[in-house]
Coordinates of C-alpha atoms in Angstrom, one line a residue:
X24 CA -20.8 -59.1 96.4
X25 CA -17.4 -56.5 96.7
X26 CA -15.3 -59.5 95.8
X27 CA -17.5 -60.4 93.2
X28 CA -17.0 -57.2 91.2
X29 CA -13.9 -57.0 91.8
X30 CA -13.2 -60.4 90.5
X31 CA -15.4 -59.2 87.4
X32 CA -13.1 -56.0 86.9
X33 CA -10.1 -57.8 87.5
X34 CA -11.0 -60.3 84.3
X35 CA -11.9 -57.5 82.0
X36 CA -9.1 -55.7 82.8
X37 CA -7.0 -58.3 81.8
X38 CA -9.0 -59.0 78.8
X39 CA -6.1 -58.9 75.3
X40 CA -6.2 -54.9 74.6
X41 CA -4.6 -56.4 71.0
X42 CA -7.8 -58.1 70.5
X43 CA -10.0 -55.5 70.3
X44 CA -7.5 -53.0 67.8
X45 CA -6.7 -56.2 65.7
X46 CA -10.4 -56.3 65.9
X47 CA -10.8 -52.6 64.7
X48 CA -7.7 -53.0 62.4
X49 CA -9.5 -55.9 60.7
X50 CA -12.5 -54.0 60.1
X51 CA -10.7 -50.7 58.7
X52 CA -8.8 -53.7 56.0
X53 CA -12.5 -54.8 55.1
X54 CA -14.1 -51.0 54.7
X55 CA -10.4 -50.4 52.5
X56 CA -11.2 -53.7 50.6
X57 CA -14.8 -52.8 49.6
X58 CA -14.0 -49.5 48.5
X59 CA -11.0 -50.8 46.6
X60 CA -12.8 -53.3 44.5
X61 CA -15.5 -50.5 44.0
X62 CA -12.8 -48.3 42.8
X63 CA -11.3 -50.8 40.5
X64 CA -14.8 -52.3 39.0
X65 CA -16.0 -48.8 38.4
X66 CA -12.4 -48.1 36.5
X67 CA -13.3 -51.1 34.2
X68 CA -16.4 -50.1 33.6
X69 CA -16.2 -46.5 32.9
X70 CA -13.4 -47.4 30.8
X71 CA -15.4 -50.1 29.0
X72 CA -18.8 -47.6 28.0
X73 CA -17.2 -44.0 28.4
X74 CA -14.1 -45.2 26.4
X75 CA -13.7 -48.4 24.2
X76 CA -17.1 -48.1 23.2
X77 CA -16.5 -44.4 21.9
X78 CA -13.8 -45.5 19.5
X79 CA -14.7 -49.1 19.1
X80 CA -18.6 -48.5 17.9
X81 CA -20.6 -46.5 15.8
X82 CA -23.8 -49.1 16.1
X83 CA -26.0 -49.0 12.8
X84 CA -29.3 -48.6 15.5
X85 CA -31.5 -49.4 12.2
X86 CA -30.4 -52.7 12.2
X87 CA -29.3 -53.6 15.3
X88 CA -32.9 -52.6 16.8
X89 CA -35.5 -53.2 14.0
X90 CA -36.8 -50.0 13.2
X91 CA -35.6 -46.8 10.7
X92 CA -36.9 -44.4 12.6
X93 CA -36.4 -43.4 16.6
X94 CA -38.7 -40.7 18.5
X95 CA -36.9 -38.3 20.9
X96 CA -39.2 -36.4 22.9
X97 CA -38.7 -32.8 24.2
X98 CA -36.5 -32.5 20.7
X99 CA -37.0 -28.7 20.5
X100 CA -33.8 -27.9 22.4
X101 CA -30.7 -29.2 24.8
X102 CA -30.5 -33.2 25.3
X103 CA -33.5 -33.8 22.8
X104 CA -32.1 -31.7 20.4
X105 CA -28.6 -33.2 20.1
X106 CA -30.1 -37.2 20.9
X107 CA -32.1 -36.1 18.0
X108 CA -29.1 -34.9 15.6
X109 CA -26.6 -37.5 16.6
X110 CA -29.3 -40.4 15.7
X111 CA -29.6 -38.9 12.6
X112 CA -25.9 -38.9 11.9
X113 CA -26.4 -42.7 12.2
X114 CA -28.7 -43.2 9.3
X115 CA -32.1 -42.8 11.7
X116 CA -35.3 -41.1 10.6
X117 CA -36.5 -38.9 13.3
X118 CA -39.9 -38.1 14.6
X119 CA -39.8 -34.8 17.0
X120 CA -41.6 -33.9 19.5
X121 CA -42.0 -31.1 21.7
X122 CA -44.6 -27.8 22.0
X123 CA -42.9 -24.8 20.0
X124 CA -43.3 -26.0 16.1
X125 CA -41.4 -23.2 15.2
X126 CA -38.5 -24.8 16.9
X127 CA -39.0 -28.1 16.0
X128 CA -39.3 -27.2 12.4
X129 CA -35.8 -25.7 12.8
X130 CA -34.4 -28.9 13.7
X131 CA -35.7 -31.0 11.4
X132 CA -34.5 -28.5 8.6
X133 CA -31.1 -29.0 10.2
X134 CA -31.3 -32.7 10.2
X135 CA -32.4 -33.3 6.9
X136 CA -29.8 -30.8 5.5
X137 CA -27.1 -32.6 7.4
X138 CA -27.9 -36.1 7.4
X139 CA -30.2 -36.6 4.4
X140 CA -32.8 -38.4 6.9
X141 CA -36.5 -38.0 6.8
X142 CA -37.9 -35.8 9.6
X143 CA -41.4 -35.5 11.0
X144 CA -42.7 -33.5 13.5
X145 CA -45.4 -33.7 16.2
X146 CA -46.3 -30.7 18.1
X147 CA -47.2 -31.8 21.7
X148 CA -48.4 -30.6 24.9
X149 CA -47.2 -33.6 27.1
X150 CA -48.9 -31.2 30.3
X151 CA -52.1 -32.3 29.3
X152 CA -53.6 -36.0 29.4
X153 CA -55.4 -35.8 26.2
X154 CA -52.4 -36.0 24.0
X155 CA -51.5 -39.3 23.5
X156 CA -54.2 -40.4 20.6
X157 CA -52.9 -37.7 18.4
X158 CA -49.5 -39.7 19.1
X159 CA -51.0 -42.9 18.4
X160 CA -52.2 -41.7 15.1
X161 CA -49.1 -39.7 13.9
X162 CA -46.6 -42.1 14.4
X163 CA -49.0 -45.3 12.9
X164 CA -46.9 -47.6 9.9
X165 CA -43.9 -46.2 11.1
X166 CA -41.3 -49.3 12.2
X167 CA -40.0 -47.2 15.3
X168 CA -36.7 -49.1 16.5
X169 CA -35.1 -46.6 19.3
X170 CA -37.8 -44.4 21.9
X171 CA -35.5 -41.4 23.8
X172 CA -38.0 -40.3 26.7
X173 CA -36.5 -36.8 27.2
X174 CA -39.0 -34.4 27.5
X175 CA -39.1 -32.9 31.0
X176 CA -39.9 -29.8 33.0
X177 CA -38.3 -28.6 36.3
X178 CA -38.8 -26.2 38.9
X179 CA -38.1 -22.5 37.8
X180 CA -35.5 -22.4 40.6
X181 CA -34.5 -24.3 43.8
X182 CA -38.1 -23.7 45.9
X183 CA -39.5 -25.2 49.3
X184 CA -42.5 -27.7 48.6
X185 CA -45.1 -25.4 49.8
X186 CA -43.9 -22.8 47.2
X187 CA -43.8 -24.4 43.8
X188 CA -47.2 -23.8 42.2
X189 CA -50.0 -26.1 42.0
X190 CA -50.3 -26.6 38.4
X191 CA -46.2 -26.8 38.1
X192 CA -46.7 -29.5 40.3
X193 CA -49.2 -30.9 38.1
X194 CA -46.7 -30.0 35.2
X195 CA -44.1 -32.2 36.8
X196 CA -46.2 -34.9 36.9
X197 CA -47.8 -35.1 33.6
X198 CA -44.2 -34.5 31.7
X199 CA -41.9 -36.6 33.8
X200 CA -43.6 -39.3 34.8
X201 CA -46.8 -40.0 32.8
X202 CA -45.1 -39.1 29.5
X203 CA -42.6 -42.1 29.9
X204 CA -44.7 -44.2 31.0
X205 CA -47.5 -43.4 28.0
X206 CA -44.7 -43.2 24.9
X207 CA -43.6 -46.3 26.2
X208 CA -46.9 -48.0 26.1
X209 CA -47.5 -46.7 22.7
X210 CA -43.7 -48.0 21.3
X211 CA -43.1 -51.2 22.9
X212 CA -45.9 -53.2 21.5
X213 CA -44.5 -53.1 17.8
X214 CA -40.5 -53.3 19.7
X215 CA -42.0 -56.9 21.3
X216 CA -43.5 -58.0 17.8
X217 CA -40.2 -57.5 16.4
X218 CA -38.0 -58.7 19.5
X219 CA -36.0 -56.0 19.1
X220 CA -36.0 -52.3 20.0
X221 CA -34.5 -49.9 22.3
X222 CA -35.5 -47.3 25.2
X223 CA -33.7 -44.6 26.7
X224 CA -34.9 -43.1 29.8
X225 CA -33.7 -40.0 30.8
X226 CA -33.9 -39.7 34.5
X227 CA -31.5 -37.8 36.6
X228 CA -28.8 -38.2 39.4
X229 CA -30.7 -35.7 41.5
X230 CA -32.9 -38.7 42.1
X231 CA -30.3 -40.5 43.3
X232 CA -30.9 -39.5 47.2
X233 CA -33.6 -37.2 48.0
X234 CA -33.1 -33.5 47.2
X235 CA -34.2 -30.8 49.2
X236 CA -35.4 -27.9 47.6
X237 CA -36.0 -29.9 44.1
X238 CA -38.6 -32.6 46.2
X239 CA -40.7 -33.2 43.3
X240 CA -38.6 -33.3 40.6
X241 CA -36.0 -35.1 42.5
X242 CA -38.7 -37.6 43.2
X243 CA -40.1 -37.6 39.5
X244 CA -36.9 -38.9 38.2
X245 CA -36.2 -41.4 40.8
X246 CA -39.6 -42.7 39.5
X247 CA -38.1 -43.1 35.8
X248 CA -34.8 -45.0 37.1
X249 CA -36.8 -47.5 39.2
X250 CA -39.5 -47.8 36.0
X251 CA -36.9 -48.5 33.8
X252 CA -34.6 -50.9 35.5
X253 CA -38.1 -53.0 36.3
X254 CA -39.0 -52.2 32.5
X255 CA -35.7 -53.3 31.5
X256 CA -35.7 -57.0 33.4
X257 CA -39.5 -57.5 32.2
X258 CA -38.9 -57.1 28.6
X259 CA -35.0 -58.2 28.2
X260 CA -35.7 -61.7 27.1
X261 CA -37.9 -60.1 24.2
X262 CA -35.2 -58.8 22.8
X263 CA -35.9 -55.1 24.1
X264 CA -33.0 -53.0 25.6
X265 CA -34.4 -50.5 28.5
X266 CA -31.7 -48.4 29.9
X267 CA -31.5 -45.7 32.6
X268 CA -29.3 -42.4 32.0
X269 CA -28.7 -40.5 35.2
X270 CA -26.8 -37.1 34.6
X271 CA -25.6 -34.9 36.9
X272 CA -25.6 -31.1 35.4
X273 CA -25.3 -30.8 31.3
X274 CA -25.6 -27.0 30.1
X275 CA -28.9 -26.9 29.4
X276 CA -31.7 -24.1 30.1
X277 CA -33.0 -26.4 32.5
X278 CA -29.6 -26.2 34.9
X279 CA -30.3 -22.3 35.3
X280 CA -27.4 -20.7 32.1
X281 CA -24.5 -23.2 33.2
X282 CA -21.7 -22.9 31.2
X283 CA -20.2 -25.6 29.6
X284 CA -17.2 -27.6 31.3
X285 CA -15.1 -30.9 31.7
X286 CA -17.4 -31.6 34.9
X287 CA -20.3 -30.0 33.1
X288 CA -20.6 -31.0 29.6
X289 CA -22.6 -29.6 26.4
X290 CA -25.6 -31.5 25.3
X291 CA -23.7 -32.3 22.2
X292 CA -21.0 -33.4 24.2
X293 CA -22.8 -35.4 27.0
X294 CA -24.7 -37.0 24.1
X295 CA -22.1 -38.4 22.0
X296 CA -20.9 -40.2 25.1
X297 CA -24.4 -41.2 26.1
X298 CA -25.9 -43.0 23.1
X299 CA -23.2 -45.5 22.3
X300 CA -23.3 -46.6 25.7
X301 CA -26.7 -48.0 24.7
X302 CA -26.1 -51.6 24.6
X303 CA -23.5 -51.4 26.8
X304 CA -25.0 -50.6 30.2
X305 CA -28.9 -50.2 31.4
X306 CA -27.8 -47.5 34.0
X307 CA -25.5 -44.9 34.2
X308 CA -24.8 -41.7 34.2
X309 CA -24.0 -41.1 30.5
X310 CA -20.8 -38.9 30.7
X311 CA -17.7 -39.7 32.2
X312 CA -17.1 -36.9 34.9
X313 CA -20.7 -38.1 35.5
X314 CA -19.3 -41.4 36.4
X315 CA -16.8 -40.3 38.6
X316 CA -19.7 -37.9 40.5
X317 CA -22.0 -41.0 40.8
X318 CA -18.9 -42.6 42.5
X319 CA -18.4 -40.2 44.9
X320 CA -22.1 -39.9 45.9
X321 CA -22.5 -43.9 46.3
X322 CA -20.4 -43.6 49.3
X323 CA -22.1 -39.7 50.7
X324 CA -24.3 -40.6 53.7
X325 CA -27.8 -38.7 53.1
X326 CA -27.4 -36.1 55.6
X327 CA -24.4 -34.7 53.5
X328 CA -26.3 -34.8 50.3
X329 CA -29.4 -33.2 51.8
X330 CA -26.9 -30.5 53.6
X331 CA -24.7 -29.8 50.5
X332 CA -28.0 -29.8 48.3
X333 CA -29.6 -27.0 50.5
X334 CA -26.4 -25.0 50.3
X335 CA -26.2 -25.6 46.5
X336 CA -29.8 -24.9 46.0
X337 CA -30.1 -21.6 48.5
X338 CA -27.4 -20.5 46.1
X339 CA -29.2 -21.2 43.2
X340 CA -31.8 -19.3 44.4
X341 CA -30.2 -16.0 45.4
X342 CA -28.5 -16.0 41.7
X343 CA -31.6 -16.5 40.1
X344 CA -33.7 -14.2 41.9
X345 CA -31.4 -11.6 41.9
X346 CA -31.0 -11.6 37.9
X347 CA -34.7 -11.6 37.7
X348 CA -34.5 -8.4 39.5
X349 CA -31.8 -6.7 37.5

């Protein structure tokens, strides 16, 4: 039995050491390769939607998608408010809708002093369930050829499950999640008559891998990325383009009185990038420092994301709180 193992040692002793590192070496060339090509294919496409398409394309959207007017949700403010303006720069009428009149009457004022478009405006509750016939009825003989499924609500700050609030939970629901799915219902029957339309989705790179400290909301807008891209294969042959914007941060009330920035854009700014990728691409991140952010996290294992996340968010947190308390 002694010579036996010894015999056995003696072979894999002698085994070809350069085997196993060519082995390893061949690996490491594979792992370079894939992220290579990655690199290289997300180059051409960032350069192809965040680039050529902004000087190449100003897209008459009434024509190409069947419809004068398009309905951007949560239009009161931020990402609404400029999809809202910038639609109506192309010729589009626009129907608003969001809870404040007041505000929405402001923009609509703006619009149709700056773009000679008809406005109209629906003040809406999307918390509450019962909302939707209203909808239905306002927006009847209208020929509605883009949908922007903004509206949305997030936590007040960073928070640990157990503290959000029952009926923000309910709040996160309801405006995230049953919203898009409702508006759509009530648009894409007259988009599929017409076998052509378009829907925007905004949903959120914080959905990307799950998000400690923003569980809910994280997981709301994960919901509208997978509900698009299966929205977007269902109804493509009808002519209807679904697409899936993912942003990181834009300075918006909702990212807690982030200034703007090259990594951080203005809504304005984010938004003139994101709409003429419509078309284009059904998901992305709508922004070009977006892009490159979306690159990097495609390769983060989750641990790190859920780590730098908590650090990020416990950050949050402490700022918040603290000019609450001032």
């Amino acid at each position: 039995m002694a010579t036996h193992r010894a015999d056995l040692s003696w072979i894999l002793s002698s085994l070809d050491k350069s085997g196993f590192k060519n082995g390893l070496a061949l690996l490491g060339l594979l792992w370079t390769a894939k992220v290579s090509l990655s690199l290289a294919f997300s180059i051409l496409k960032g350069l192809r939607i965040y680039l050529f398409a902004q000087i190449t394309t100003r897209n008459n959207f009434c024509i190409k998608y069947g419809g004068r007017w398009a309905v951007v949700t949560g239009a009161s403010e931020g990402i609404g408010r400029a999809f809202a303006c910038e639609l109506a720069r192309c010729g589009m009428n626009i129907v608003l809708m969001s809870r404040s009149t007041q505000k929405l009457e402001k923009v609509a004022e703006t619009i149709e002093k700056e773009s000679k478009v008809e406005t109209l405006i629906i003040p809406i509750d999307f918390a509450t369930q019962d909302v939707y016939q209203k909808i239905i009825a306002s927006l009847e003989g209208l020929d509605i050829g883009i949908l922007v499924n903004n509206v949305g609500v997030m936590y007040e700050y960073p928070q640990y499950f157990l503290d959000v609030p029952k009926q923000k939970l309910f709040d996160l629901i309801n405006i995230n999640m049953t919203s898009v799915i409702m508006m759509t219902r009530i648009v894409l029957p007259q988009m599929c008559e017409r076998k052509r339309g378009a829907i925007i989705n905004m949903s959120s790179s914080a959905g990307e891998l799950p998000t400690p400290q923003m569980t809910v909301y994280a997981a709301t807008k994960e919901f509208v990325d997978s509900f698009s891209r299966a929205l977007a294969y269902e109804y493509s042959p009808q002519g209807i383009e679904v697409q899936s914007l993912r942003p990181f941060y834009v300075a918006t009330a909702m990212t807690y009185g982030t200034k703007a920035n090259i990594v951080v854009p203005s809504p304005e700014t984010y938004v003139k990038s994101a709409l003429y990728t419509l078309g284009l691409s059904r998901r992305n991140t709508g922004y070009w420092s977006h892009g490159i952010q979306g690159w990097f996290v495609g390769f983060c294992p989750e641990w790190l994301w859920m780590w730098t996340a908590t650090l990020l968010n416990n950050q949050i947190r402490r700022v918040v709180l603290k000019n609450k308390k001032q």
